[in-house]
Coordinates of C-alpha atoms in Angstrom, one line a residue:
X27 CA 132.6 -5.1 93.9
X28 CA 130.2 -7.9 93.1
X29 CA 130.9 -9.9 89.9
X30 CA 127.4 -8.7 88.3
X31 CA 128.6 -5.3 89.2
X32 CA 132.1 -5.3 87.8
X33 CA 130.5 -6.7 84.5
X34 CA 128.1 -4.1 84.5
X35 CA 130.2 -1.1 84.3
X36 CA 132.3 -2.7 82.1
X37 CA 128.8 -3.1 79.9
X38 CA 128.9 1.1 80.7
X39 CA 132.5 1.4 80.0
X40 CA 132.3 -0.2 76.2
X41 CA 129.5 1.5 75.8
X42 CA 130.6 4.9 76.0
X43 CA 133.4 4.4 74.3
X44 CA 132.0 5.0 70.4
X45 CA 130.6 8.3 72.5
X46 CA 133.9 9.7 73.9
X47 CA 135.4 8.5 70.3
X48 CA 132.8 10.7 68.6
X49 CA 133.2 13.7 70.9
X50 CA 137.0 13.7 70.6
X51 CA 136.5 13.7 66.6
X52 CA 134.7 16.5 66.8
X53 CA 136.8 18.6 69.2
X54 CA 140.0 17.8 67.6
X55 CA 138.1 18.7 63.7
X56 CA 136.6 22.1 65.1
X57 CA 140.3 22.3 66.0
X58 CA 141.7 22.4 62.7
X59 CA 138.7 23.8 61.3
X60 CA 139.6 27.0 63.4
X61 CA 143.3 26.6 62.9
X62 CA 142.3 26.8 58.7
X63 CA 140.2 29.9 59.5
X64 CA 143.2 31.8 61.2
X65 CA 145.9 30.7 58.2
X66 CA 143.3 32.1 56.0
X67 CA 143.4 35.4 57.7
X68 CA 147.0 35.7 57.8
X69 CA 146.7 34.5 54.1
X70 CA 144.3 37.1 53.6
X71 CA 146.9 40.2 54.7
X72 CA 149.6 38.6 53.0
X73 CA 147.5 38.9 49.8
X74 CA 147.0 43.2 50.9
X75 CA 150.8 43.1 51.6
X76 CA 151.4 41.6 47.9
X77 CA 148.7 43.3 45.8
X78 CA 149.8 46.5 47.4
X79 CA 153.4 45.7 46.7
X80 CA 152.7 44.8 43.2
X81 CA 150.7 47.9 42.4
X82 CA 154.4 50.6 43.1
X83 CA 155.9 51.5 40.6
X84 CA 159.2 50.1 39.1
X85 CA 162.4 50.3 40.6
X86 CA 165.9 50.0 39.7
X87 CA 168.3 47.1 41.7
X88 CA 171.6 46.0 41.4
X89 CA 172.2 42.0 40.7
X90 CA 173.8 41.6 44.2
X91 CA 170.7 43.0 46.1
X92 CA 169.7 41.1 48.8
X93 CA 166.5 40.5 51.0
X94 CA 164.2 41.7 47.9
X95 CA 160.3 41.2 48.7
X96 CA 158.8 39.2 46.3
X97 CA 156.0 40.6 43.4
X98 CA 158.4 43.9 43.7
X99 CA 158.3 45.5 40.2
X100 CA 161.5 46.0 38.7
X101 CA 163.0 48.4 35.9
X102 CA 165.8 46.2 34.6
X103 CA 168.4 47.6 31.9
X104 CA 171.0 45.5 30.0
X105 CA 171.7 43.0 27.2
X106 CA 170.7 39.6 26.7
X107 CA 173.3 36.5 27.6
X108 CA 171.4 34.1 24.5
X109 CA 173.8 31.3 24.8
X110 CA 173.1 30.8 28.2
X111 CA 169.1 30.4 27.3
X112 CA 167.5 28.0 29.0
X113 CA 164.4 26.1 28.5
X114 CA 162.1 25.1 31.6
X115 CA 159.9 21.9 30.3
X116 CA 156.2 20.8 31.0
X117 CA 155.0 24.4 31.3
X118 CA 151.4 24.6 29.8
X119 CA 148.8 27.5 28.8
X120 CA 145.9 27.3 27.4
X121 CA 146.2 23.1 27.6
X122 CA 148.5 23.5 25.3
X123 CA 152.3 22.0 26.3
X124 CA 155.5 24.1 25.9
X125 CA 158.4 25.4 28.1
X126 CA 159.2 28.8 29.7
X127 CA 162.5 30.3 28.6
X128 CA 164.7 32.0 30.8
X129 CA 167.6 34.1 29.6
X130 CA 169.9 36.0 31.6
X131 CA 170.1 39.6 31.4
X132 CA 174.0 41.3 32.0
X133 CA 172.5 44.7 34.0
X134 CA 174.4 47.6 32.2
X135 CA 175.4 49.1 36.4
X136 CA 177.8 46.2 35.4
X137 CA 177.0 44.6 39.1
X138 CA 176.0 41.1 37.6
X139 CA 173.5 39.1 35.7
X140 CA 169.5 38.6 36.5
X141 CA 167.9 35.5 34.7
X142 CA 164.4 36.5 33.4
X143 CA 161.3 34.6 32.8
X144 CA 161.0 35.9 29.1
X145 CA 157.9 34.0 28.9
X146 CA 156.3 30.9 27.4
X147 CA 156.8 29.5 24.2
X148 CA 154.3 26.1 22.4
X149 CA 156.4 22.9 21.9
X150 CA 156.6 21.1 18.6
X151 CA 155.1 18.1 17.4
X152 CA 159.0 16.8 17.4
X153 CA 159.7 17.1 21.6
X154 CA 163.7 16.4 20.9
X155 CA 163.4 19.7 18.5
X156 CA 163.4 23.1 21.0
X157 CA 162.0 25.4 19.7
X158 CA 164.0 28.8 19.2
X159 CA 163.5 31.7 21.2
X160 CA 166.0 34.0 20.6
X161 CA 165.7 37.5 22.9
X162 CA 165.6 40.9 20.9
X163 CA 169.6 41.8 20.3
X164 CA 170.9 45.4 21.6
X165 CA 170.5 47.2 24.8
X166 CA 167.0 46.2 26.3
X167 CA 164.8 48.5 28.9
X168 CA 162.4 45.9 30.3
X169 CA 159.8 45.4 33.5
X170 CA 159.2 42.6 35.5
X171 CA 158.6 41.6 38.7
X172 CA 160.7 39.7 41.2
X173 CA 159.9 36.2 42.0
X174 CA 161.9 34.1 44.1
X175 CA 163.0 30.6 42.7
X176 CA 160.8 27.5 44.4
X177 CA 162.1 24.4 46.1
X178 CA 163.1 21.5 43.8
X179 CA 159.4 19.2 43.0
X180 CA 159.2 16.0 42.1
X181 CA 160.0 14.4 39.1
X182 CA 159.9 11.4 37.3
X183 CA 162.4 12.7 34.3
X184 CA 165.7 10.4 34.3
X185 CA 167.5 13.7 34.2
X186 CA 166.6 17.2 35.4
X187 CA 168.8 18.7 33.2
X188 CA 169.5 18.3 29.7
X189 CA 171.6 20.8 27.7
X190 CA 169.3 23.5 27.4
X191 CA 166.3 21.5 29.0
X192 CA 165.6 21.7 32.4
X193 CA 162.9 20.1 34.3
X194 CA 163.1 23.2 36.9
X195 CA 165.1 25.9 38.0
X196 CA 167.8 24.8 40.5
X197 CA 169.5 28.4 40.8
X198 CA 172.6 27.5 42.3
X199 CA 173.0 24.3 39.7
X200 CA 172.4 27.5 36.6
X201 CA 174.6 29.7 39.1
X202 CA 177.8 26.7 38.2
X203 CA 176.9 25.8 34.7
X204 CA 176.7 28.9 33.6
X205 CA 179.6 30.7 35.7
X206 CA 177.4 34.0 35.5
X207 CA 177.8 36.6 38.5
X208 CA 173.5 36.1 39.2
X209 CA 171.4 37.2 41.3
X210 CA 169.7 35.5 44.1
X211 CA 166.2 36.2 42.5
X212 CA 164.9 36.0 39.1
X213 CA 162.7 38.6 37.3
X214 CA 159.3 37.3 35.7
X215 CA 159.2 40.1 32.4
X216 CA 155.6 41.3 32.4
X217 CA 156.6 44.1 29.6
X218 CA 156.0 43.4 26.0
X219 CA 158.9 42.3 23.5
X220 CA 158.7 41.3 20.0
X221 CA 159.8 38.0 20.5
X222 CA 157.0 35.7 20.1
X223 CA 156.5 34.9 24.1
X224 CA 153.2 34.3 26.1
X225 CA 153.3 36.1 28.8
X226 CA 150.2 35.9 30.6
X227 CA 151.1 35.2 34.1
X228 CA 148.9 34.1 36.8
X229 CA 148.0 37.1 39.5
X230 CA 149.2 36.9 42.9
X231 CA 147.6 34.2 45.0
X232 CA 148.5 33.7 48.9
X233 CA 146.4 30.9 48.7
X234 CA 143.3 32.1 51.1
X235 CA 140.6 30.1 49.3
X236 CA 142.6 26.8 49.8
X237 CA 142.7 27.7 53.7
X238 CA 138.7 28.2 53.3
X239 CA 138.4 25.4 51.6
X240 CA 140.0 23.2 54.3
X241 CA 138.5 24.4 57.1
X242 CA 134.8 23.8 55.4
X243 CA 136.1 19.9 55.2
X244 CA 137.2 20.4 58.7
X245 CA 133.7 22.1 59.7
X246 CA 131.4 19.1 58.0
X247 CA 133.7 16.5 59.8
X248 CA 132.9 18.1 62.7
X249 CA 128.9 18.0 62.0
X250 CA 129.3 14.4 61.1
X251 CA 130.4 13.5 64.5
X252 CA 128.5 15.6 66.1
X253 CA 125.4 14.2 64.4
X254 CA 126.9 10.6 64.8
X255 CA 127.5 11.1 68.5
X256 CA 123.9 12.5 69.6
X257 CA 122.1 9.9 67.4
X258 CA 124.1 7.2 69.4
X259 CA 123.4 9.2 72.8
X260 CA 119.8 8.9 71.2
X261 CA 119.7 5.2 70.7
X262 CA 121.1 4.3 73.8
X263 CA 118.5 6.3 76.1
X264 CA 115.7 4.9 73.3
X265 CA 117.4 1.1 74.5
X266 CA 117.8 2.1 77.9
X267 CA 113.9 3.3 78.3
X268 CA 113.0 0.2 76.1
X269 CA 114.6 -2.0 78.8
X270 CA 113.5 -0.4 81.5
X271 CA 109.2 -0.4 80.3
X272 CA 109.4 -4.4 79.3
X273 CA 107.4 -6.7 82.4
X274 CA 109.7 -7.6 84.9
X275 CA 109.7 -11.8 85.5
X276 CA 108.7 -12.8 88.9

């Protein structure tokens, strides 16, 4: 190949390039812009499967049942465990900061313990002062629903645990400190008690609107290189025919 020719397609070559770089952007965001799209339909009947799940009635489980669907309503019967009360810190509602408390419950079958999120409770002024939070005394009859305990987040306390404050709920840490025969799962009490305790949990969310919301971002990436790649296609063929009309030199 003649010099002049080599160096023109490698002109051609470099040229192209932003083109096939645009074009590849926008394949690879319609991509995940379609791959958001089908999470948030599989989010979407995992929200029917919950709503409809929360909506049955109550039942009635023993501590050592395994395998229990999460958002299941429970009928839980039993006595508070107060000393083993714990307090789970940075919880807010309303703006306001303050902790959940979780007590367990002995289930009166006798087949173990469930620890229950009685609710949430405002912090004091004075943060080294807990507030108290004792649970009603006597046999209780309360509702709830099952909730399974999440994966350890990140912190920045020096300590996750202290005493009676805990930064989260490490289950098998409360399962050794305590010494408590508990359940796998923990109950989140949605009946009322005269104890004080906010409970107004949020609803059931599979998280479908975050999918959407993705795969919009995904979707105007997408139209931003697609609109970046034709008005460069543009501007070359307007350069091109530019070249091409000015007087030729004799």
């Amino acid at each position: 190949m003649p010099p002049a020719a080599s160096r023109g397609a490698g002109v051609c070559l470099l040229g192209a390039l932003p083109l096939l770089a645009g074009l590849a952007l926008l394949a690879l965001t319609v991509s995940l812009g379609n791959w958001q799209l089908r999470r948030a339909e599989e989010k979407t009947a995992l929200q029917a499967r919950i709503e409809a799940l929360a909506a049955r009635p109550p039942v009635t489980l023993r501590a050592d049942a395994a395998d229990v669907p999460e958002w299941l309503p429970l009928r839980l019967e039993g006595r508070w465990l107060d000393e083993a009360t714990i307090l789970l810190d940075n919880r807010t509602h309303d703006g306001r900061a303050g902790y959940h408390v979780l007590t367990p419950l002995a289930l009166a079958d006798g087949s173990g313990a469930v620890l229950v999120n009685r609710g949430w409770i405002a912090a004091g002024t004075d943060r080294t002062r807990l507030p108290a939070a004792a649970p009603p005394a006597g046999g209780q009859v309360l509702e709830g629903r099952v909730r399974w305990p999440e994966v350890a987040p990140f912190t920045l306390a020096a300590e996750a645990v202290r005493g009676r404050l805990w930064q989260y709920l490490d289950l098998t840490a409360y399962r050794q400190s305590s010494g408590l025969a508990l359940a796998p799962w923990i109950v989140q009490q949605t009946s009322s008690a005269a104890d004080g305790l906010v409970r107004d949990w949020a609803r059931p969310d599979a998280g479908i609107d975050r999918h959407r919301g993705y795969a919009f971002q995904w979707y105007a990436l997408a139209g931003l290189a697609g609109f970046l790649s034709a008005w460069y296609v543009r501007r070359r063929l307007s350069r091109r025919d530019h070249e091409q009309r000015k007087p030729r030199l004799a």
